[in-house]
Amino acid sequence: MNTSRYDCIVVGGGVAGLMTAARLSEHGMSVALLDSALLGSGSTTRNHGMLHSGALYARWHPEVVGACLQAQTAFRSSFPELLADTETCWYIGTPATMYTYDTLWRHYDLAHREVDPREINEVLAVPDSPTVAAIAVQELLIETHGLISELAARCVADGVEVLVGTRVLCVVTRDGVVRGVETAAGVIEAANVVVCTGIGTREVLQRSGSVVAQELSSRLEMMMAFPGELPCAIIGLEFGWPALAPSAAGGAVLASRYGARQRFVRGPARWPVPARDAADLVGELDTWLRPGLIDTTAGVGWVCSKTEHLRGRSDQWGTDPNFTLIDHRDRDGITGWWTVLPGKMTLALHASRATAAAVTGTQPRLALRPHDGATAGGAADLVEVSPWTAHTEASAR
């Protein structure tokens, strides 16, 4: 292991960690990025890949609507080649629910249109009751594996030392100042440490003696992928209705349930997929979708984790999609230590910009600089495969 002293160590190789490392390196800092597994092995390569306009949050979390709109614009300029051709999302619900959201979207000036019932009937096997209405909003879909691969290539090309398979035990401090991190192979020295390791954040903070550890909440969401195609993403706004998005890479439809039962956990583990939850989701899809769009007999399921900072403003499900940046100088009296939780992937650019600003004392722009197209040899080997891709590869063999 390299024993050099770095300007900053970033703990966690998800989208927020990679973006933060890229920004710090661009600023001229020497950076090491450490992950206990492969890059993107947490939530980043396991979610829908939707970059929200804020439409989903207008009712329960209006504070993030503006940030989501800004993020969409920044993602367009930062990663244009990774965005899917399909950009429309249908939000569906009862007429009363859709009237509520239509009013909110008008208030926030979110572009949308009512979906013609004939369009709905081409995709949804709409039940007689309840009556279903749909409104289309321009959302973005991004290929998450490609996103992590490109960020990894940028980091490696810019001189970031990426150390996968390196488990951080704790942040090392002395006399109120960060000294580095302790790993199984020894201490790696750095003047600054940024912790953004998702569901593993609580464990690192606990071992480091931070009071913030008890303020974190981790939950699990079951997701599934099915062979097939959809013309657009579909999100049900009623409790338990399905949420679906065509994979940006094509050939699969990713599905979960909006407002599904939350399973709260305290740390990382090999979490199983509940068979009953999977069966319930398959049953919902068989009920809602027209036959032939997806193959619900060939679905594969996995668990996706979300970790958030409890700040007293969570919704009725105990969740908060906004990002959090914690300065441990304020909370623990330690200088040079930050913890970042990106919330939704949509807000990762915001989270990484705020983190880079805190570390460097400058204010980067929200979008990342354009990529010159160069690839760093071996960077792709550092990235975890997406669950549905792994399933396809195993089937092919």
Coordinates of C-alpha atoms in Angstrom, one line a residue:
M1 CA 0.0 0.0 0.0
N2 CA 1.2 3.5 -0.8
T3 CA 2.3 5.2 2.4
S4 CA 2.4 8.7 1.0
R5 CA 0.6 11.4 2.9
Y6 CA -2.4 12.8 0.9
D7 CA -4.1 16.1 1.0
C8 CA -7.4 14.2 1.2
I9 CA -8.7 10.7 1.6
V10 CA -12.2 10.0 0.3
V11 CA -13.8 7.0 1.9
G12 CA -16.4 5.4 -0.3
G13 CA -16.5 4.8 -4.1
G14 CA -20.1 5.6 -4.9
V15 CA -21.3 8.5 -7.1
A16 CA -20.8 11.1 -4.3
G17 CA -17.3 9.8 -3.4
L18 CA -16.1 9.7 -7.0
M19 CA -17.5 13.1 -7.8
T20 CA -15.9 14.6 -4.6
A21 CA -12.5 13.0 -5.5
A22 CA -12.7 14.3 -9.0
R23 CA -13.4 17.8 -7.8
L24 CA -10.6 17.8 -5.2
S25 CA -8.1 16.4 -7.7
E26 CA -9.1 19.1 -10.3
H27 CA -8.4 21.7 -7.6
G28 CA -4.8 20.4 -7.4
M29 CA -5.1 18.2 -4.3
S30 CA -3.5 14.8 -3.9
V31 CA -6.4 12.4 -3.3
A32 CA -6.8 8.8 -2.4
L33 CA -10.2 7.1 -2.8
L34 CA -10.8 4.0 -0.7
D35 CA -13.6 1.5 -1.0
S36 CA -14.0 -1.8 0.9
A37 CA -15.4 -3.5 -2.3
L38 CA -15.6 -2.4 -6.0
L39 CA -16.6 1.1 -7.0
G40 CA -20.4 1.6 -7.1
S41 CA -21.0 -1.6 -5.1
G42 CA -23.5 0.2 -2.9
S43 CA -26.6 2.0 -4.1
T44 CA -25.3 3.7 -7.2
T45 CA -25.4 0.7 -9.6
R46 CA -28.5 -0.7 -8.0
N47 CA -31.1 2.1 -8.4
H48 CA -33.5 3.2 -11.2
G49 CA -31.0 5.6 -12.6
M50 CA -33.6 8.4 -12.7
L51 CA -32.5 12.0 -12.3
H52 CA -35.5 13.7 -10.9
S53 CA -36.9 17.1 -11.9
G54 CA -38.3 17.4 -8.4
A55 CA -41.8 16.5 -9.5
L56 CA -41.8 13.5 -7.2
Y57 CA -40.9 15.6 -4.2
A58 CA -43.2 18.6 -4.7
R59 CA -45.8 17.4 -2.2
W60 CA -43.7 16.0 0.7
H61 CA -40.2 17.5 0.1
P62 CA -40.6 20.8 -1.8
E63 CA -37.3 22.0 -0.4
V64 CA -35.4 19.9 -3.0
V65 CA -37.4 20.8 -6.1
G66 CA -35.1 23.6 -7.2
A67 CA -32.0 21.6 -6.5
C68 CA -33.3 18.7 -8.6
L69 CA -34.0 21.0 -11.6
Q70 CA -30.5 22.5 -11.3
A71 CA -29.1 19.0 -11.1
Q72 CA -30.8 17.8 -14.3
T73 CA -29.2 20.7 -16.2
A74 CA -25.8 20.0 -14.7
F75 CA -26.1 16.2 -15.5
R76 CA -27.0 17.0 -19.1
S77 CA -23.8 19.0 -19.6
S78 CA -21.6 16.7 -17.5
F79 CA -22.6 13.3 -18.9
P80 CA -24.6 13.8 -22.1
E81 CA -23.5 10.4 -23.6
L82 CA -24.8 8.5 -20.6
L83 CA -28.4 9.8 -20.7
A84 CA -31.1 7.5 -22.2
D85 CA -33.1 8.5 -25.2
T86 CA -36.3 8.1 -23.2
E87 CA -36.8 11.1 -21.0
T88 CA -40.5 11.1 -20.2
C89 CA -42.0 9.8 -17.0
W90 CA -45.7 9.2 -16.4
Y91 CA -46.8 9.9 -12.9
I92 CA -50.0 8.0 -12.2
G93 CA -52.6 8.2 -9.4
T94 CA -56.3 8.7 -8.7
P95 CA -57.7 11.9 -10.2
A96 CA -57.7 13.6 -6.7
T97 CA -54.0 12.8 -6.2
M98 CA -53.1 14.0 -9.7
Y99 CA -55.0 17.2 -9.2
T100 CA -52.9 17.9 -6.1
Y101 CA -49.7 17.3 -7.9
D102 CA -50.8 19.2 -11.0
T103 CA -51.4 22.2 -8.7
L104 CA -48.0 21.9 -7.1
W105 CA -46.2 21.4 -10.4
R106 CA -47.8 24.6 -11.8
H107 CA -46.7 26.4 -8.6
Y108 CA -43.1 25.3 -9.2
D109 CA -43.3 25.9 -12.9
L110 CA -42.5 22.2 -13.7
A111 CA -43.3 21.4 -17.3
H112 CA -45.9 18.7 -17.6
R113 CA -48.8 17.5 -19.8
E114 CA -51.9 15.4 -19.2
V115 CA -51.6 11.9 -20.8
D116 CA -54.3 11.0 -23.2
P117 CA -56.3 8.0 -21.9
R118 CA -55.7 6.2 -25.2
E119 CA -51.9 6.4 -24.5
I120 CA -52.5 5.1 -21.0
N121 CA -54.5 2.1 -22.3
E122 CA -51.6 1.1 -24.7
V123 CA -49.4 0.5 -21.7
L124 CA -51.5 0.0 -18.6
A125 CA -54.2 -2.6 -18.1
V126 CA -56.2 0.0 -16.1
P127 CA -58.5 -1.6 -13.6
D128 CA -62.1 -0.5 -13.3
S129 CA -61.4 0.9 -9.8
P130 CA -59.7 3.1 -8.9
T131 CA -59.8 5.4 -11.9
V132 CA -56.3 6.2 -13.0
A133 CA -55.0 9.5 -14.4
A134 CA -51.5 10.2 -15.7
I135 CA -49.4 13.3 -16.2
A136 CA -46.1 13.2 -18.1
V137 CA -43.1 15.0 -16.8
Q138 CA -39.6 15.3 -18.5
E139 CA -37.3 13.3 -16.4
L140 CA -33.8 11.9 -17.2
L141 CA -32.5 8.4 -17.1
I142 CA -28.8 7.7 -16.7
E143 CA -26.8 4.5 -17.1
T144 CA -25.5 4.1 -13.6
H145 CA -22.7 1.6 -14.3
G146 CA -21.5 3.8 -17.1
L147 CA -21.6 6.8 -14.8
I148 CA -19.4 5.1 -12.2
S149 CA -17.1 3.9 -15.0
E150 CA -16.6 7.4 -16.4
L151 CA -16.1 8.9 -13.0
A152 CA -13.5 6.3 -12.2
A153 CA -11.7 6.9 -15.5
R154 CA -11.7 10.7 -14.8
C155 CA -10.3 10.1 -11.3
V156 CA -7.6 7.8 -12.4
A157 CA -6.6 10.0 -15.3
D158 CA -6.4 13.0 -12.9
G159 CA -4.1 11.2 -10.5
V160 CA -6.5 10.0 -7.9
E161 CA -5.1 6.8 -6.2
V162 CA -8.1 4.4 -6.2
L163 CA -7.7 1.6 -3.7
V164 CA -10.6 -0.9 -3.9
G165 CA -10.9 -3.8 -1.4
T166 CA -9.5 -1.4 1.3
R167 CA -11.7 -1.4 4.4
V168 CA -11.4 1.7 6.5
L169 CA -11.7 0.9 10.2
C170 CA -11.8 4.4 11.6
V171 CA -10.7 8.0 11.1
V172 CA -7.5 8.7 12.9
T173 CA -7.4 12.0 14.9
R174 CA -5.0 13.6 17.4
D175 CA -5.3 16.8 19.3
G176 CA -8.5 17.8 17.5
V177 CA -7.0 17.3 14.0
V178 CA -7.4 14.6 11.4
R179 CA -4.3 12.5 10.8
G180 CA -5.7 10.0 8.3
V181 CA -7.5 6.7 8.3
E182 CA -6.8 3.3 9.8
T183 CA -7.2 0.3 7.5
A184 CA -6.5 -3.4 8.1
A185 CA -3.1 -2.8 6.4
G186 CA -2.2 0.2 8.6
V187 CA -2.7 3.9 8.8
I188 CA -2.8 6.0 5.6
E189 CA -2.0 9.7 6.4
A190 CA -4.0 12.7 5.2
A191 CA -4.7 16.2 6.2
N192 CA -8.4 15.8 5.4
V193 CA -10.9 12.9 5.3
V194 CA -14.3 12.8 3.7
V195 CA -16.5 9.8 4.6
C196 CA -19.3 9.0 2.2
T197 CA -19.6 5.2 2.3
G198 CA -23.4 4.9 2.3
I199 CA -24.7 2.3 4.6
G200 CA -21.2 1.8 6.0
T201 CA -21.0 5.4 7.2
R202 CA -22.5 4.7 10.6
E203 CA -20.0 1.9 11.4
V204 CA -17.0 4.1 10.4
L205 CA -18.3 7.0 12.5
Q206 CA -19.0 4.8 15.5
R207 CA -15.5 3.3 15.5
S208 CA -14.1 6.9 15.1
G209 CA -16.0 8.1 18.2
S210 CA -18.3 10.6 16.4
V211 CA -21.6 11.6 18.1
V212 CA -23.1 11.8 14.6
A213 CA -23.2 8.0 14.3
Q214 CA -26.4 7.8 16.3
E215 CA -28.1 10.3 14.0
L216 CA -28.0 8.2 10.9
S217 CA -30.8 6.0 9.6
S218 CA -30.4 3.2 7.0
R219 CA -33.2 1.5 5.2
L220 CA -33.6 -1.1 2.6
E221 CA -35.6 -1.1 -0.6
M222 CA -36.3 -4.1 -2.7
M223 CA -35.9 -3.7 -6.5
M224 CA -36.4 -6.1 -9.4
A225 CA -35.4 -6.1 -13.1
F226 CA -37.4 -7.8 -15.8
P227 CA -36.6 -8.5 -19.5
G228 CA -38.6 -6.1 -21.6
E229 CA -39.2 -2.6 -22.8
L230 CA -41.3 0.4 -21.7
P231 CA -41.9 3.6 -23.7
C232 CA -41.3 5.7 -20.6
A233 CA -40.8 5.5 -16.8
I234 CA -44.0 5.1 -14.7
I235 CA -44.3 6.1 -11.1
G236 CA -47.4 5.4 -9.1
L237 CA -48.1 8.2 -6.6
E238 CA -50.4 6.1 -4.4
F239 CA -49.0 4.1 -1.5
G240 CA -47.7 0.7 -2.7
W241 CA -48.2 1.4 -6.4
P242 CA -45.4 0.3 -8.7
A243 CA -42.5 2.5 -9.9
L244 CA -40.8 1.4 -13.1
A245 CA -38.1 2.7 -15.4
P246 CA -36.5 1.3 -18.5
S247 CA -32.9 0.6 -18.0
A248 CA -30.8 3.3 -19.6
A249 CA -28.6 0.6 -21.1
G250 CA -31.7 -1.1 -22.6
G251 CA -33.2 -4.5 -22.5
A252 CA -34.5 -4.4 -18.9
V253 CA -37.2 -2.7 -16.9
L254 CA -36.4 -1.8 -13.3
A255 CA -39.2 -1.9 -10.8
S256 CA -39.9 -1.1 -7.1
R257 CA -43.0 0.1 -5.2
Y258 CA -43.5 3.7 -4.2
G259 CA -43.9 4.1 -0.5
A260 CA -43.3 0.4 0.1
R261 CA -42.7 -0.9 3.6
Q262 CA -39.3 0.4 4.9
R263 CA -36.9 -2.1 6.5
F264 CA -34.6 -0.1 8.8
V265 CA -31.2 -1.6 9.6
R266 CA -28.1 -0.5 11.4
G267 CA -25.3 -1.4 9.0
P268 CA -24.1 -3.3 6.0
A269 CA -24.8 -7.1 5.6
R270 CA -25.8 -9.6 2.9
W271 CA -29.5 -8.6 3.0
P272 CA -31.8 -11.2 1.4
V273 CA -34.7 -10.3 -0.9
P274 CA -38.0 -11.0 0.9
A275 CA -39.9 -13.6 -1.2
R276 CA -43.2 -12.2 -0.3
D277 CA -42.2 -8.6 -1.3
A278 CA -41.0 -10.0 -4.7
A279 CA -44.2 -11.9 -5.2
D280 CA -46.3 -8.9 -4.3
L281 CA -44.4 -6.7 -6.8
V282 CA -44.7 -9.3 -9.6
G283 CA -48.5 -9.5 -8.9
E284 CA -48.8 -5.7 -9.1
L285 CA -47.0 -5.6 -12.4
D286 CA -49.1 -8.4 -13.9
T287 CA -52.2 -6.5 -12.9
W288 CA -51.0 -3.1 -14.1
L289 CA -49.1 -3.7 -17.3
R290 CA -50.4 -4.8 -20.7
P291 CA -49.2 -8.4 -21.5
G292 CA -46.0 -8.7 -23.5
L293 CA -44.3 -5.5 -22.3
I294 CA -42.1 -7.3 -19.7
D295 CA -41.5 -10.9 -18.8
T296 CA -42.4 -11.1 -15.1
T297 CA -41.5 -14.8 -15.0
A298 CA -37.8 -13.9 -15.5
G299 CA -37.3 -11.2 -12.9
V300 CA -34.2 -10.9 -10.7
G301 CA -34.4 -9.1 -7.3
W302 CA -31.9 -7.4 -5.0
V303 CA -31.8 -5.0 -2.1
C304 CA -30.8 -1.4 -2.4
S305 CA -29.8 0.6 0.7
K306 CA -30.4 4.3 1.6
T307 CA -28.7 6.1 4.4
E308 CA -29.9 9.5 5.6
H309 CA -29.2 12.0 8.4
L310 CA -32.2 12.4 10.7
R311 CA -32.8 16.1 11.1
G312 CA -36.4 16.1 12.4
R313 CA -38.0 16.8 9.0
S314 CA -38.5 13.3 7.6
D315 CA -41.7 12.3 5.9
Q316 CA -44.4 9.8 7.0
W317 CA -42.1 7.0 5.9
G318 CA -39.2 8.3 8.0
T319 CA -37.2 9.3 4.9
D320 CA -35.5 12.5 3.7
P321 CA -34.2 12.8 0.1
N322 CA -32.0 15.8 0.6
F323 CA -28.2 15.6 0.9
T324 CA -26.3 16.3 4.1
L325 CA -22.8 17.6 4.7
I326 CA -21.5 17.3 8.3
D327 CA -18.4 19.2 9.5
H328 CA -17.0 17.3 12.4
R329 CA -15.3 20.4 13.7
D330 CA -18.8 21.6 14.7
R331 CA -20.0 18.2 16.0
D332 CA -16.9 16.5 17.4
G333 CA -14.4 19.2 17.6
I334 CA -12.2 17.6 14.9
T335 CA -10.8 19.7 12.1
G336 CA -10.4 18.3 8.6
W337 CA -13.1 15.7 8.8
W338 CA -16.4 15.7 6.8
T339 CA -19.2 13.2 6.3
V340 CA -21.4 13.5 3.3
L341 CA -24.7 11.7 2.5
P342 CA -25.9 12.4 -1.0
G343 CA -29.6 11.6 -0.4
K344 CA -30.9 10.9 -3.9
M345 CA -28.4 10.3 -6.7
T346 CA -29.9 13.3 -8.4
L347 CA -28.3 15.5 -5.7
A348 CA -24.9 13.9 -5.9
L349 CA -23.5 16.9 -7.9
H350 CA -24.8 19.3 -5.2
A351 CA -23.4 17.1 -2.4
S352 CA -19.9 16.8 -4.0
R353 CA -19.8 20.5 -4.8
A354 CA -20.7 21.4 -1.2
T355 CA -18.0 19.0 0.1
A356 CA -15.3 20.3 -2.3
A357 CA -16.2 23.8 -1.3
A358 CA -15.8 23.0 2.4
V359 CA -12.5 21.2 1.9
T360 CA -10.9 23.7 -0.5
G361 CA -12.5 27.0 0.6
T362 CA -13.5 27.7 -3.0
Q363 CA -16.9 27.3 -4.8
P364 CA -16.8 25.0 -7.8
R365 CA -19.5 25.1 -10.4
L366 CA -22.3 22.5 -10.1
A367 CA -21.5 20.7 -13.4
L368 CA -18.3 18.8 -13.7
R369 CA -15.9 19.9 -16.4
P370 CA -16.4 18.2 -19.8
H371 CA -14.7 14.9 -20.1
D372 CA -12.0 14.9 -22.9
G373 CA -13.0 11.4 -23.9
A374 CA -9.8 9.8 -22.7
T375 CA -10.1 6.5 -20.8
A376 CA -7.8 5.3 -18.1
G377 CA -6.6 1.8 -18.6
G378 CA -8.1 -0.6 -16.1
A379 CA -10.6 1.8 -14.6
A380 CA -13.6 -0.3 -15.8
D381 CA -12.2 -3.3 -13.9
L382 CA -12.6 -1.3 -10.6
V383 CA -16.4 -1.0 -11.1
E384 CA -19.1 -3.4 -9.8
V385 CA -21.5 -4.8 -12.3
S386 CA -25.2 -3.9 -12.0
P387 CA -27.4 -6.7 -10.5
W388 CA -29.5 -7.2 -13.6
T389 CA -26.3 -7.3 -15.8
A390 CA -24.7 -9.9 -13.6
H391 CA -27.9 -12.0 -13.9
T392 CA -27.8 -11.7 -17.7
E393 CA -24.1 -12.7 -17.9
A394 CA -24.7 -15.7 -15.6
S395 CA -27.6 -16.8 -17.8
A396 CA -25.5 -16.5 -21.0
R397 CA -22.8 -18.8 -19.5

